Coordinates of C-alpha atoms in Angstrom, one line a residue:
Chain A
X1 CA -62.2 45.3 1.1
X2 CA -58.4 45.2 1.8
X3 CA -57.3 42.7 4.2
X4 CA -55.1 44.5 7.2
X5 CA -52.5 43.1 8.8
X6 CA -51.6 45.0 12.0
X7 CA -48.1 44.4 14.2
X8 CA -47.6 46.3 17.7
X9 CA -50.9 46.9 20.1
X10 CA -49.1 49.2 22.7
X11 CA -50.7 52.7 23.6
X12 CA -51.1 53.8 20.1
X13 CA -51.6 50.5 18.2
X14 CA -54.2 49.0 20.1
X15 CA -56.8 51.9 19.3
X16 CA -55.3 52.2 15.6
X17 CA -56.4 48.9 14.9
X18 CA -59.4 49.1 16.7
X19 CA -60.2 51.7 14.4
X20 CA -59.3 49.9 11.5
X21 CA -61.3 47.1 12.6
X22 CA -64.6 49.1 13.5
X23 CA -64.5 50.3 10.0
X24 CA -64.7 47.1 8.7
X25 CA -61.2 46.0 7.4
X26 CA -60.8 42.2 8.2
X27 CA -57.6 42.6 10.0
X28 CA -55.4 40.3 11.7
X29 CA -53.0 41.1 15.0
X30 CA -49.5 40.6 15.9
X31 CA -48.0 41.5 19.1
X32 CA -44.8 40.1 21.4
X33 CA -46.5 40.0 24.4
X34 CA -49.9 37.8 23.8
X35 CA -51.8 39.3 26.0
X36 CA -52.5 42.4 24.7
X37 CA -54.1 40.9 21.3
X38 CA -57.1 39.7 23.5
X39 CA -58.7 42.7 23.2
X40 CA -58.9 42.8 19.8
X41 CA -59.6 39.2 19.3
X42 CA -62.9 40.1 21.4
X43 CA -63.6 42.7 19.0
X44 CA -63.4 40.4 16.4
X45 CA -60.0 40.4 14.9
X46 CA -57.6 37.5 14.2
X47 CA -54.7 36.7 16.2
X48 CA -51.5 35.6 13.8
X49 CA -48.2 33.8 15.8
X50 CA -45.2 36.1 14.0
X51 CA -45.6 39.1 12.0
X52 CA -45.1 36.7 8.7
X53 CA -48.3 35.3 9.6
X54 CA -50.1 38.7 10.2
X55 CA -48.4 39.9 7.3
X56 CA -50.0 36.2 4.9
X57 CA -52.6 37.1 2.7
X58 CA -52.5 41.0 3.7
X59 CA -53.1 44.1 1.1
X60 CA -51.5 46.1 3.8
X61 CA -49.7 45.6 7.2
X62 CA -49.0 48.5 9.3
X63 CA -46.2 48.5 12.2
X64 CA -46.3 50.3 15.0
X65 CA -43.9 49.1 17.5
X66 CA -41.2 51.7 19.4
X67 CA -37.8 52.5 18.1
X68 CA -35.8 51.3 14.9
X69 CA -34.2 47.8 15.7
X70 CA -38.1 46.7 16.4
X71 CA -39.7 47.9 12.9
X72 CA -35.6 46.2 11.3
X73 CA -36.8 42.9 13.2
X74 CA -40.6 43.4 12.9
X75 CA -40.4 43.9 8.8
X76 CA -36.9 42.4 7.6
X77 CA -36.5 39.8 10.8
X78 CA -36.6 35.7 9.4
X79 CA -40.4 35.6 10.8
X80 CA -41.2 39.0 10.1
X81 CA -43.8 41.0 7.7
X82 CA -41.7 41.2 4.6
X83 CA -41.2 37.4 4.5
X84 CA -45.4 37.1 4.3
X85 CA -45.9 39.6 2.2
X86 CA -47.1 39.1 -1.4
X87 CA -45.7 41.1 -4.3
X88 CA -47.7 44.6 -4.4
X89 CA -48.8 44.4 -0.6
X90 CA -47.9 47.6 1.3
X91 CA -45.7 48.3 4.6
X92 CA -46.7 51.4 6.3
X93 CA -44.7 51.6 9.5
X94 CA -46.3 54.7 11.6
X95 CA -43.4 54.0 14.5
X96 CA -40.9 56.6 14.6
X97 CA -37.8 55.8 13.7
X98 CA -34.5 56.9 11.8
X99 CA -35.0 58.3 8.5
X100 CA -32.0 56.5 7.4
X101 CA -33.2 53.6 8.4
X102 CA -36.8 53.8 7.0
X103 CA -35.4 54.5 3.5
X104 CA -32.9 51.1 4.2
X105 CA -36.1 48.9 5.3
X106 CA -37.7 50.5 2.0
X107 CA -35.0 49.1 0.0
X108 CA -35.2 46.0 1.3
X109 CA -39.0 45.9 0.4
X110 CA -38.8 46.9 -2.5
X111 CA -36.3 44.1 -3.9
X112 CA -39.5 41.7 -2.8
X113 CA -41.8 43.4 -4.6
X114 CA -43.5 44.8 -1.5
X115 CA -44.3 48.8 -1.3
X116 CA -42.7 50.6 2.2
X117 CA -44.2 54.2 3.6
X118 CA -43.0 56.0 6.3
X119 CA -46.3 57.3 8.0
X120 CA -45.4 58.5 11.9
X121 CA -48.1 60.0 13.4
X122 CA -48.7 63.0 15.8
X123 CA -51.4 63.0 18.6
X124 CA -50.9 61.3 20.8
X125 CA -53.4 58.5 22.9
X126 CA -55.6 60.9 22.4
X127 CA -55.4 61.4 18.7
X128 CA -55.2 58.1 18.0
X129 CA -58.2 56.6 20.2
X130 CA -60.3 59.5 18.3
X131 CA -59.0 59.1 14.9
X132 CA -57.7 62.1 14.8
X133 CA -53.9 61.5 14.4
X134 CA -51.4 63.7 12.2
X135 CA -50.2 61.5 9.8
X136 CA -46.6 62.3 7.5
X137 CA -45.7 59.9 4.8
X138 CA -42.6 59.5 3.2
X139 CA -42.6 57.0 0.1
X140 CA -44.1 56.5 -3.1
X141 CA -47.3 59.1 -4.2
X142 CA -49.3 56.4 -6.0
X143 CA -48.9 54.2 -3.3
X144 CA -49.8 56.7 -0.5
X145 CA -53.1 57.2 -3.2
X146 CA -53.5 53.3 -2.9
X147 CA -54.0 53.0 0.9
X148 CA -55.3 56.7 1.4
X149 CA -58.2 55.0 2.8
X150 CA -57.1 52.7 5.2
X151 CA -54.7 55.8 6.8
X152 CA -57.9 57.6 6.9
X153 CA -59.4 56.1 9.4
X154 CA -56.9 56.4 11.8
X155 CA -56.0 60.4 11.2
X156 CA -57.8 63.3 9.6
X157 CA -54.9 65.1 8.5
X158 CA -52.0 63.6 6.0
X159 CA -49.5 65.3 4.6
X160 CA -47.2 63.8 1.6
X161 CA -43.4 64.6 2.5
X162 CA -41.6 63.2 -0.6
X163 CA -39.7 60.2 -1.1
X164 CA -39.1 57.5 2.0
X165 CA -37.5 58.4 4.9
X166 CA -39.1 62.3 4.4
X167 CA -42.3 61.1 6.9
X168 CA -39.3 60.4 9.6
X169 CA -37.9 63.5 8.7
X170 CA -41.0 65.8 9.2
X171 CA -41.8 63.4 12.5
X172 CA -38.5 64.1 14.1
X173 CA -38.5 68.3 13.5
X174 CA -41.9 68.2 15.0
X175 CA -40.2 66.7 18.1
X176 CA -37.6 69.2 17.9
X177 CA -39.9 71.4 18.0
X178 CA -41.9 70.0 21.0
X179 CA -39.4 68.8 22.9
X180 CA -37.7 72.4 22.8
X181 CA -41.5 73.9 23.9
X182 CA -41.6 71.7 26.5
X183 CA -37.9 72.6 27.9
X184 CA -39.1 76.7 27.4
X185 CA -41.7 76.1 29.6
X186 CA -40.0 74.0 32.0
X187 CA -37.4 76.7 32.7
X188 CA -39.8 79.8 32.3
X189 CA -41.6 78.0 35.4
X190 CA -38.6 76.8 37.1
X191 CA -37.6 80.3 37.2
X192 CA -40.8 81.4 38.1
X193 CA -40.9 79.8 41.1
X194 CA -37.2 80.4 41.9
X195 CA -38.0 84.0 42.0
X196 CA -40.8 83.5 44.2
X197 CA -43.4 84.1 42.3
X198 CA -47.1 82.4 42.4
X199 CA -46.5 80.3 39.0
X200 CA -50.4 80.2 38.4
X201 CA -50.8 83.8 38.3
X202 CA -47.8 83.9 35.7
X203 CA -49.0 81.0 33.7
X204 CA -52.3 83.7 33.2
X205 CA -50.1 86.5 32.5
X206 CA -48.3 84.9 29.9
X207 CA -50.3 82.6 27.9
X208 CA -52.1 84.4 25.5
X209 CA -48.9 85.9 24.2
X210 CA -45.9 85.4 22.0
X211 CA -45.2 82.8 24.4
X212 CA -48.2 80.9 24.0
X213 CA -48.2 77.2 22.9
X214 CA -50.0 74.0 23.0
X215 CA -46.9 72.8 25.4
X216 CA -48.0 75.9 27.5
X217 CA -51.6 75.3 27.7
X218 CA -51.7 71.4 28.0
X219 CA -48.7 70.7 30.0
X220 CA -47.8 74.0 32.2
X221 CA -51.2 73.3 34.6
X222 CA -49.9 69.7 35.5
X223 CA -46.3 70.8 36.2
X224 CA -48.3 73.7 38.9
X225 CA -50.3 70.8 40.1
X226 CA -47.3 68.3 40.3
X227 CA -49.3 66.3 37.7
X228 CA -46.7 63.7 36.6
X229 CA -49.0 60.8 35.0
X230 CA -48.6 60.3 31.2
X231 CA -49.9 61.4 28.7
X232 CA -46.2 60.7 26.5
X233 CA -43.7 59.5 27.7
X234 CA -40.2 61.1 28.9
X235 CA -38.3 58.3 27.9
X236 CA -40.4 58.2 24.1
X237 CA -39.6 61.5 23.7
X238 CA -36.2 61.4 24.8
X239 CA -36.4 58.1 22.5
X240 CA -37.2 60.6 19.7
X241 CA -35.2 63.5 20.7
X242 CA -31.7 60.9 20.4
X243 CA -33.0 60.0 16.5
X244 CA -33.5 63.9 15.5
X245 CA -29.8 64.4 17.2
X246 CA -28.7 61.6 14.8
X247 CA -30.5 62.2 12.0
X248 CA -29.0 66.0 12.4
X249 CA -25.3 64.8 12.8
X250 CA -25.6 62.7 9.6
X251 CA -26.5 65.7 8.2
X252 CA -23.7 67.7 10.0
X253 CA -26.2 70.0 11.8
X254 CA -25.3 70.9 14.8
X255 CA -28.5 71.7 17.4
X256 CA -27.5 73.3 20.4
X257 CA -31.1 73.8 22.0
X258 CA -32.3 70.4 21.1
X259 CA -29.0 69.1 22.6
X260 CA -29.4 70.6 25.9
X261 CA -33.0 70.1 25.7
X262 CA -31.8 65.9 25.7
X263 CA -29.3 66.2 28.4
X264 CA -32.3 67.5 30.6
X265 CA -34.2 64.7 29.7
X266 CA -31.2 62.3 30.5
X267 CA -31.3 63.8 33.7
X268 CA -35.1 63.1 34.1
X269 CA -34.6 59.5 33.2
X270 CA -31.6 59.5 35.6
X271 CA -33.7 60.1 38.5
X272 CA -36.3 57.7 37.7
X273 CA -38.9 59.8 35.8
X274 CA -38.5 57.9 32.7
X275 CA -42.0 56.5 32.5
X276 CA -43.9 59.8 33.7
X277 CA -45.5 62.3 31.5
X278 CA -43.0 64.9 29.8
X279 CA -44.3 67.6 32.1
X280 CA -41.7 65.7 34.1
X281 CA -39.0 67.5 32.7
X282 CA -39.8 70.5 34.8
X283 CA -37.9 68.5 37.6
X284 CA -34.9 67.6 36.2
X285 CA -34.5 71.4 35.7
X286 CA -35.1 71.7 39.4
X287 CA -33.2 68.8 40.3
X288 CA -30.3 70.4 38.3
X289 CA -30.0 72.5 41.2
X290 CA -31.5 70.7 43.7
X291 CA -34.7 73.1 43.8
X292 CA -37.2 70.0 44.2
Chain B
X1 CA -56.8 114.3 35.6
X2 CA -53.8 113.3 36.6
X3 CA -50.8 114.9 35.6
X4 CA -48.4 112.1 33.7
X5 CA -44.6 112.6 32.6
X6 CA -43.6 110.0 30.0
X7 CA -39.2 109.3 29.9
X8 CA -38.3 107.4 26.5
X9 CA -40.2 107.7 23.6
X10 CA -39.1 104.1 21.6
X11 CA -40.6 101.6 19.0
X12 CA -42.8 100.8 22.5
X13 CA -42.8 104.5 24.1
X14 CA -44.1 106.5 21.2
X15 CA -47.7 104.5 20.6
X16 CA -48.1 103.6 24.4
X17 CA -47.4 107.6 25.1
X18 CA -50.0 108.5 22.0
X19 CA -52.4 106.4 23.9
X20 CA -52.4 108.0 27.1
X21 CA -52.9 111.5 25.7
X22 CA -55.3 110.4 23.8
X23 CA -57.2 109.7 26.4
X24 CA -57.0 113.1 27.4
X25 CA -54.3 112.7 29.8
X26 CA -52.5 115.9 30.6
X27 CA -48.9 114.6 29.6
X28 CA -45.1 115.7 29.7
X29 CA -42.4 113.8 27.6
X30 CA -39.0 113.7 27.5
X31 CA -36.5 111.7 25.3
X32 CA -32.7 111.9 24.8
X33 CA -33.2 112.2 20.9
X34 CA -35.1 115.1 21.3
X35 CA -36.8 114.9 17.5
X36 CA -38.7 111.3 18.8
X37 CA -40.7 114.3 21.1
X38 CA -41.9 116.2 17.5
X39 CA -44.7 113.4 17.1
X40 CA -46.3 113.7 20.4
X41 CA -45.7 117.7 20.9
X42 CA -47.7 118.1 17.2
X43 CA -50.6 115.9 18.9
X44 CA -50.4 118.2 22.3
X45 CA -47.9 117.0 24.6
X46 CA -46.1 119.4 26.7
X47 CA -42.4 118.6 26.1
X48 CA -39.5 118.6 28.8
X49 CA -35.9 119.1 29.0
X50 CA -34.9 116.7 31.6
X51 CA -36.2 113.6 33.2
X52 CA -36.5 115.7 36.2
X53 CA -38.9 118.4 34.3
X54 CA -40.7 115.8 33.2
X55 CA -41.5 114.6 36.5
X56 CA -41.9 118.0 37.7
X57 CA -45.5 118.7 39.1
X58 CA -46.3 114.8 37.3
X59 CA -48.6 112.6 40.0
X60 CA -47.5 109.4 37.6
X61 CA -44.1 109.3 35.6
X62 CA -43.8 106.2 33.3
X63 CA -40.3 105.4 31.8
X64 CA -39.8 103.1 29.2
X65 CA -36.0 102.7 28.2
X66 CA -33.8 99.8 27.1
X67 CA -31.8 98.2 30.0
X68 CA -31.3 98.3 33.9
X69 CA -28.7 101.0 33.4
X70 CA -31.1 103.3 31.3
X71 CA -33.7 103.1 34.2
X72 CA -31.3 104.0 37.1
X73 CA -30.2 106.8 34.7
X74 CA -33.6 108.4 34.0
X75 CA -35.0 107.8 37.5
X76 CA -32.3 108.0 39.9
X77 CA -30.0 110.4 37.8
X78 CA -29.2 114.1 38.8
X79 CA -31.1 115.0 36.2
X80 CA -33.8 111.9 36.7
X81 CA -37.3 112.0 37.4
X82 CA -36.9 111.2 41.0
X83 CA -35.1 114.3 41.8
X84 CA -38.5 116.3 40.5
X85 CA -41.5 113.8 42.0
X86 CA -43.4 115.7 44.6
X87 CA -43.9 113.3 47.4
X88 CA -46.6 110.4 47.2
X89 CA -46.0 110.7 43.2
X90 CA -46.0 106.8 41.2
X91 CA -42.7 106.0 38.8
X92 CA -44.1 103.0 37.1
X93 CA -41.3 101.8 35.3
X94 CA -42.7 99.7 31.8
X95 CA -39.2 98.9 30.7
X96 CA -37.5 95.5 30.6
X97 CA -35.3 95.3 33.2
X98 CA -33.5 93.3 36.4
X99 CA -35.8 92.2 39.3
X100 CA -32.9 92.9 41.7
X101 CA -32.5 96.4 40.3
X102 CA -36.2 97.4 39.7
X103 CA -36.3 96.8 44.1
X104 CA -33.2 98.8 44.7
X105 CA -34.7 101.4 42.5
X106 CA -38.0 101.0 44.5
X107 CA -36.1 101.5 48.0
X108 CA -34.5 104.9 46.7
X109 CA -38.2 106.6 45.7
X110 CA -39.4 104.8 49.0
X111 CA -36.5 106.8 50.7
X112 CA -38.1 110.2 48.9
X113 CA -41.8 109.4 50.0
X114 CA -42.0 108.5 46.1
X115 CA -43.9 105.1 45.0
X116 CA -42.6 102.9 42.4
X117 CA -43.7 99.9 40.4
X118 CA -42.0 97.8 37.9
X119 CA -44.1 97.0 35.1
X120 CA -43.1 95.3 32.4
X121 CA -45.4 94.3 29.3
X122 CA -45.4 91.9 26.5
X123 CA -47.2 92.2 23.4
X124 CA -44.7 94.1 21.2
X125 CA -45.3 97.4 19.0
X126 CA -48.7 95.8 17.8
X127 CA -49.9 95.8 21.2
X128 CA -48.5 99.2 21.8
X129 CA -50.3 100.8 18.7
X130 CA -53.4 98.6 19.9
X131 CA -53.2 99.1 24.0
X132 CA -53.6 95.8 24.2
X133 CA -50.5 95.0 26.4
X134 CA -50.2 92.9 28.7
X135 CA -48.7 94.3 32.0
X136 CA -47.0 92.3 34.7
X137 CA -46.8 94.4 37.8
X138 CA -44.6 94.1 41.1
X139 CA -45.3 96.6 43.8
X140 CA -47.6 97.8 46.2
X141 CA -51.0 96.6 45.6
X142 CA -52.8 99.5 46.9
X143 CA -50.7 101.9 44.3
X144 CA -51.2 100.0 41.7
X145 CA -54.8 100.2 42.5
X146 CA -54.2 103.9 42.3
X147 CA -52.7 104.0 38.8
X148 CA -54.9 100.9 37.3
X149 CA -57.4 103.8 35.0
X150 CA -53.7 105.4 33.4
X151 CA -52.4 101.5 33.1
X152 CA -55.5 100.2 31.6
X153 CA -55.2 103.2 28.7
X154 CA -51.8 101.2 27.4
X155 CA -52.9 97.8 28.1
X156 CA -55.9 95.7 28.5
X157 CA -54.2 92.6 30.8
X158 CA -53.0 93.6 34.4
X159 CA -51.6 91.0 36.1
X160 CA -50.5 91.8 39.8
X161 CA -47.4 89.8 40.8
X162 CA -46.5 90.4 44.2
X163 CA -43.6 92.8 45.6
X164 CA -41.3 95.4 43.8
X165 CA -39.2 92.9 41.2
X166 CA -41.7 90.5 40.3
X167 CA -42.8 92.7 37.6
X168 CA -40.0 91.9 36.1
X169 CA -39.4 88.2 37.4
X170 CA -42.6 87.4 35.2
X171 CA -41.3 89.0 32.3
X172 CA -37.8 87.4 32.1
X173 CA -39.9 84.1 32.7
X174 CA -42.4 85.5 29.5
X175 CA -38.8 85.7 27.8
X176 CA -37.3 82.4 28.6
X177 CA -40.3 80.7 27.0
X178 CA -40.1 83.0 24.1
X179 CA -36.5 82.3 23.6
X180 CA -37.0 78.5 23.3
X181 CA -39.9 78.7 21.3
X182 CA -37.8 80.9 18.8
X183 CA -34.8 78.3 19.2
X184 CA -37.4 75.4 18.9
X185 CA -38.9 76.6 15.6
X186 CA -35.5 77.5 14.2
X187 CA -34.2 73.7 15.0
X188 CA -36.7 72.5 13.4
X189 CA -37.0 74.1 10.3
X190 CA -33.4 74.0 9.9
X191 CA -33.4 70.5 10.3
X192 CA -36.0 70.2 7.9
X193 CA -34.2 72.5 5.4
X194 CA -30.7 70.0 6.0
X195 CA -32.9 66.4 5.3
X196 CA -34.2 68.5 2.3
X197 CA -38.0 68.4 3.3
X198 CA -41.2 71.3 1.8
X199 CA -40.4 73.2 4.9
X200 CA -44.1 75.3 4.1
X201 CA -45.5 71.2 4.1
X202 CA -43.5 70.3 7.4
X203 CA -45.2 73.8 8.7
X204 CA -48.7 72.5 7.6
X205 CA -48.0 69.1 9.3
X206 CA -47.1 70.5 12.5
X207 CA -48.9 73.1 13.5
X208 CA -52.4 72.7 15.2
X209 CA -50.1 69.9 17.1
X210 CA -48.1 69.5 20.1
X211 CA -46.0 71.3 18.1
X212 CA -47.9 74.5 18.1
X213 CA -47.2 78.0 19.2
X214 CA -47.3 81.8 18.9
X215 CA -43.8 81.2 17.3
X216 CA -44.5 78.7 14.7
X217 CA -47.8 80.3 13.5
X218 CA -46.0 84.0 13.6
X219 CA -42.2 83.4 12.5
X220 CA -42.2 80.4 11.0
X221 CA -43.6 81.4 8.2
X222 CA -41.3 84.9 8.0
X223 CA -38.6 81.9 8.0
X224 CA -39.7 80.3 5.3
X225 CA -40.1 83.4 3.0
X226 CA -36.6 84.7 4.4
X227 CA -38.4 87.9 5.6
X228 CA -36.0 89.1 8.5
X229 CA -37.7 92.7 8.8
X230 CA -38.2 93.4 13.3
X231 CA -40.6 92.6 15.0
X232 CA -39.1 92.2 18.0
X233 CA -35.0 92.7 17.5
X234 CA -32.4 89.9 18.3
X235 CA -30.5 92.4 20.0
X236 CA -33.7 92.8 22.5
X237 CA -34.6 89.1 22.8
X238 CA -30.7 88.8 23.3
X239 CA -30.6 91.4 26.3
X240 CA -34.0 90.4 27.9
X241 CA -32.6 86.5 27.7
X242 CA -29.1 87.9 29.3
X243 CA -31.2 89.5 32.2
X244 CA -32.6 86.3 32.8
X245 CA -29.8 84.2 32.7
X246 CA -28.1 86.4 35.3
X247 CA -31.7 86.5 37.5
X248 CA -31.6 83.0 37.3
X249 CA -27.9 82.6 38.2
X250 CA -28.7 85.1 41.5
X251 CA -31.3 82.0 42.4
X252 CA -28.8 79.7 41.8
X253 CA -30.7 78.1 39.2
X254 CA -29.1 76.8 36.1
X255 CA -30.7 77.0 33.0
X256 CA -29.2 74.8 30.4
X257 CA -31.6 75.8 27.6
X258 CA -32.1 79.4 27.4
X259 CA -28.2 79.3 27.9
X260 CA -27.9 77.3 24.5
X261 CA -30.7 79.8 23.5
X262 CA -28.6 83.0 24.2
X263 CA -25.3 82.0 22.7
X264 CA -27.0 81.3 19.2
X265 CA -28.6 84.6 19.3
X266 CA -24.9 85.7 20.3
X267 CA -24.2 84.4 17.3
X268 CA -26.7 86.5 15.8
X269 CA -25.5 89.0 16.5
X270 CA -21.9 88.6 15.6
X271 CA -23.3 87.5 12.3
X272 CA -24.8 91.5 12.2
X273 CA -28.1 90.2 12.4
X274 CA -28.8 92.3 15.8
X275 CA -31.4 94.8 14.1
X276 CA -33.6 91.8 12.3
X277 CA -36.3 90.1 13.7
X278 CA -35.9 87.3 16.4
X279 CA -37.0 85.1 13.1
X280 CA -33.5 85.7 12.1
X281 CA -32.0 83.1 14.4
X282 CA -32.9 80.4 12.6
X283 CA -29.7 82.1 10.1
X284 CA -27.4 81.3 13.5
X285 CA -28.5 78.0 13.4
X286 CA -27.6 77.4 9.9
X287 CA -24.8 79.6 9.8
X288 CA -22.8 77.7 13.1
X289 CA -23.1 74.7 10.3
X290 CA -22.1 76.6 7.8
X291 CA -25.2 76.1 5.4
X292 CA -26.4 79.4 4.7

C-alpha cells in the first residue's frame, strides 16, 4: 500500500489524514505547530521534523496548509516536501491557492522528477471529517488515475479540470460563486430588517424559490439567530475571495459583484469578525450604516 | 361568488387571470392593449373598458402591471379602479412595486371605505400557468383573511407580512437575493470561461455545494448553451433591483452589492439585452471586459 506523507493538520487536515490513516495507508505527519500532530500519533501515525522528512520514503504527500506562500515554503522551501521526495512520488496540494502559482510549484516538481496536482477541496469541516469533500484536480490525467485511490477516501466526488493550475481555477469560481450567495443573502436580510419586517417569516416566504440556495438555507437561520461561530471562516474566505480577484485581473476580468462582495468582507475583518463564521458578513452590511 | 375585476393582463396577468375563472370566478378584465382581453373573453370573461368598469360592482379587483407608476395609474387614476369600488371592496395589488407607494396607495382606498393589499409574488410565468405562486402579503390581516379562497386559486404559498408595504418590502428583499445569485453565477462562469476551464465540468463540481442555488441549477446551464430566450427579463430584474436600491436608500441603508448588481444589468441593457433572460448578464460581465 502507498506510503502517505501528510503536511498541515489544521481544521481540514487533521480529519483528512485521519481518514487516510483509518483506511490503512501508513502515513506520516508534518505540522508547524507540534502539538496538533499528537492526535494522530495516538491514532497510530508517524510524526516527521520538516516536511522533507514527511515527504522521505513517500508514494504521495498531500499539503494542506492555508494560502500560497505556505504550500511555496511547504513544497519548494530548503526542508520542504520536494527536497524528500523520490522521482515519481506525487504532490497533491488540496490548499487553495493561486492558480498561477500551483502551475509554478508544478514546474518546479517536475524538473525533480516529482508529479504536482492541484486538488482543492469543497465541504467544508463537515465534508472533510465525513469523507465527503468535493475534490477538483488540475494536473496530469494518468497521474490523477495513479492516486485516485488515496483522494478517494477523503471525497466522494472528483472532478478532472485539465492541466495544473485548472483545480485552483474551478476552486476559486466556486468561491465567487459562494462568497457572492452569501453577500445576496446578507443584504436581502439586512434589508429585511431595515424595512421592518419579521426576517423569519421572509426567510419562509422566500426560500423555496428562484432565490433559494444552500447559502440561504445553511447560513440565513444563524444570521436571524445572531449565530456567529464558524463553520468557515471570514477571513478564509476573504483569503480566497483576494486570489479569484487576482487570478481575474491576470486575466483582465474585471468582477464588479465579487469586488464589492470583498470590500464587505474587509469591513467584517475591520471590525473584528475575522475569525467568525461567514454568516458574519451580514454585519458588516449593517455596520456599513451603522444598523447593528 | 364573488365578483372579481382583473387590470393588466401580462406574461403574469394572463395565466394568473385564466386561473381564477377557472375556478368559476365571475370575472371582469381590462388591459390597455385591448387584444391581450381576446384570450380570456373566448374562455368567458366579461371584458371592460376602463379600470373603473372593471371595478364596477367587483367585491375584489386585482391589478397586476409593471411599475409604481402603472399602479397609481390603474388604481388611483380618473379612469382607475378606485373611482368604481363600492365601499368595503379589496384592491389587491400583485404587481411589483414600492413599499412607500403601495401605503400611500392603501391610505387613498382607506380614504374611500376601499381595502387594499399589496401582494406581490415570485415564482415567474411557470408558477402563474401552475398557481403555484408564492404571495407575500402586506395589509390588514383580517382582509386578507377575507380574500385568502380567490388568492389561494393563483398561488399555493401565502405569506402574511405585516402592514400595507411589506408585501412588497419582502419581495424587493426576494429580488436582492435573486440579483446576486444571477451576478454570482455569472462571475463565476465568466471567470471560468477567462482561465479557460470545461465550464459544463466546473458546473458539475460546484453544484450540490456551498455553491448551490436555484440560479446555478436553472441558468447556469442556459449560460453555458448561450440560450438567452426570457424567463424572467433583464429589464424586470433591472426595475425590481432599482426599486430596491431606492427602498433601501429611504432606510438609509447602503447596499454595496446589489448596487454592483444593478449597474451590470445597466449594462445589459445598454448592450440591447433588456428583452433576454436574466441569464443574459453573464454577456455584461464579459462584455465590460471586452471578451465576448
Amino acid at each position: 500500500m502507498k506510503q502517505i506523507g501528510f503536511i498541515g493538520l489544521g481544521t481540514m487536515g487533521r480529519p483528512m489524514a485521519l481518514n487516510i490513516l483509518n483506511a490503512g495507508y501508513p502515513l506520516r505527519v508534518y505540522n508547524r505547530t507540534k502539538s496538533k500532530m499528537e492526535p494522530l500519533m495516538a491514532a497510530g501515525a508517524q510524526v516527521a521534523d520538516s516536511c522533507r522528512e514527511a515527504a522521505t520514503g513517500a508514494d504521495v504527500v498531500i499539503t494542506m496548509v492555508s494560502d500560497s506562500a505556505d504550500v511555496q515554503d511547504v513544497v519548494l522551501g530548503a526542508d520542504g516536501a520536494l527536497a524528500g521526495c523520490h522521482k515519481g512520488a506525487v504532490i497533491i496540494d488540496m490548499s487553495t491557492i493561486s492558480p498561477s502559482v500551483a502551475s509554478e510549484i508544478a514546474v518546479a516538481c517536475d524538473e525533480k522528477g516529482v508529479k504536482f496536482l492541484d486538488a482543492p477541496v469543497t465541504g467544508g469541516e463537515t465534508g472533510a471529517i465525513n469523507a465527503t469533500l468535493s475534490i477538483m484536480v488540475g494536473g496530469d490525467a494518468d497521474t490523477l488515475e495513479s492516486v485516485q485511490s488515496v483522494l478517494a477516501v477523503v471525497g466522494d466526488k472528483i472532478t478532472y479540470m485539465g492541466l495544473n493550475g485548472s483545480g485552483q481555477s474551478a476552486k476559486l469560481c466556486n468561491q465567487v460563486i459562494c462568497a457572492l450567495n452569501i453577500l445576496a443573502v446578507s443584504e436581502g436580510l439586512a434589508m429585511g430588517e431595515a424595512a421592518g419586517l419579521d426576517t423569519s417569516k421572509l426567510l419562509e416566504a422566500v426560500r423555496g424559490g428562484a432565490a433559494g440556495s444552500w447559502i440561504l438555507d445553511n447560513l440565513a437561520p444563524k444570521m436571524i439567530a445572531r449565530d456567529w461561530a464558524p463553520g468557515f471562516r471570514v477571513t478564509l474566505q476573504q483569503k480566497d475571495v483576494r486570489l479569484a480577484l487576482e487570478a481575474a485581473a491576470q486575466h483582465l476580468l474585471p468582477l464588479f459583484g465579487t469586488s464589492a462582495a470583498h470590500q464587505v468582507m474587509r469591513v467584517a475583518e475591520a471590525k473584528g469578525w475575522g475569525d467568525e463564521g461567514t454568516q458574519a458578513i451580514i454585519k458588516a452590511v449593517k455596520a456599513i450604516a451603522d444598523r447593528l
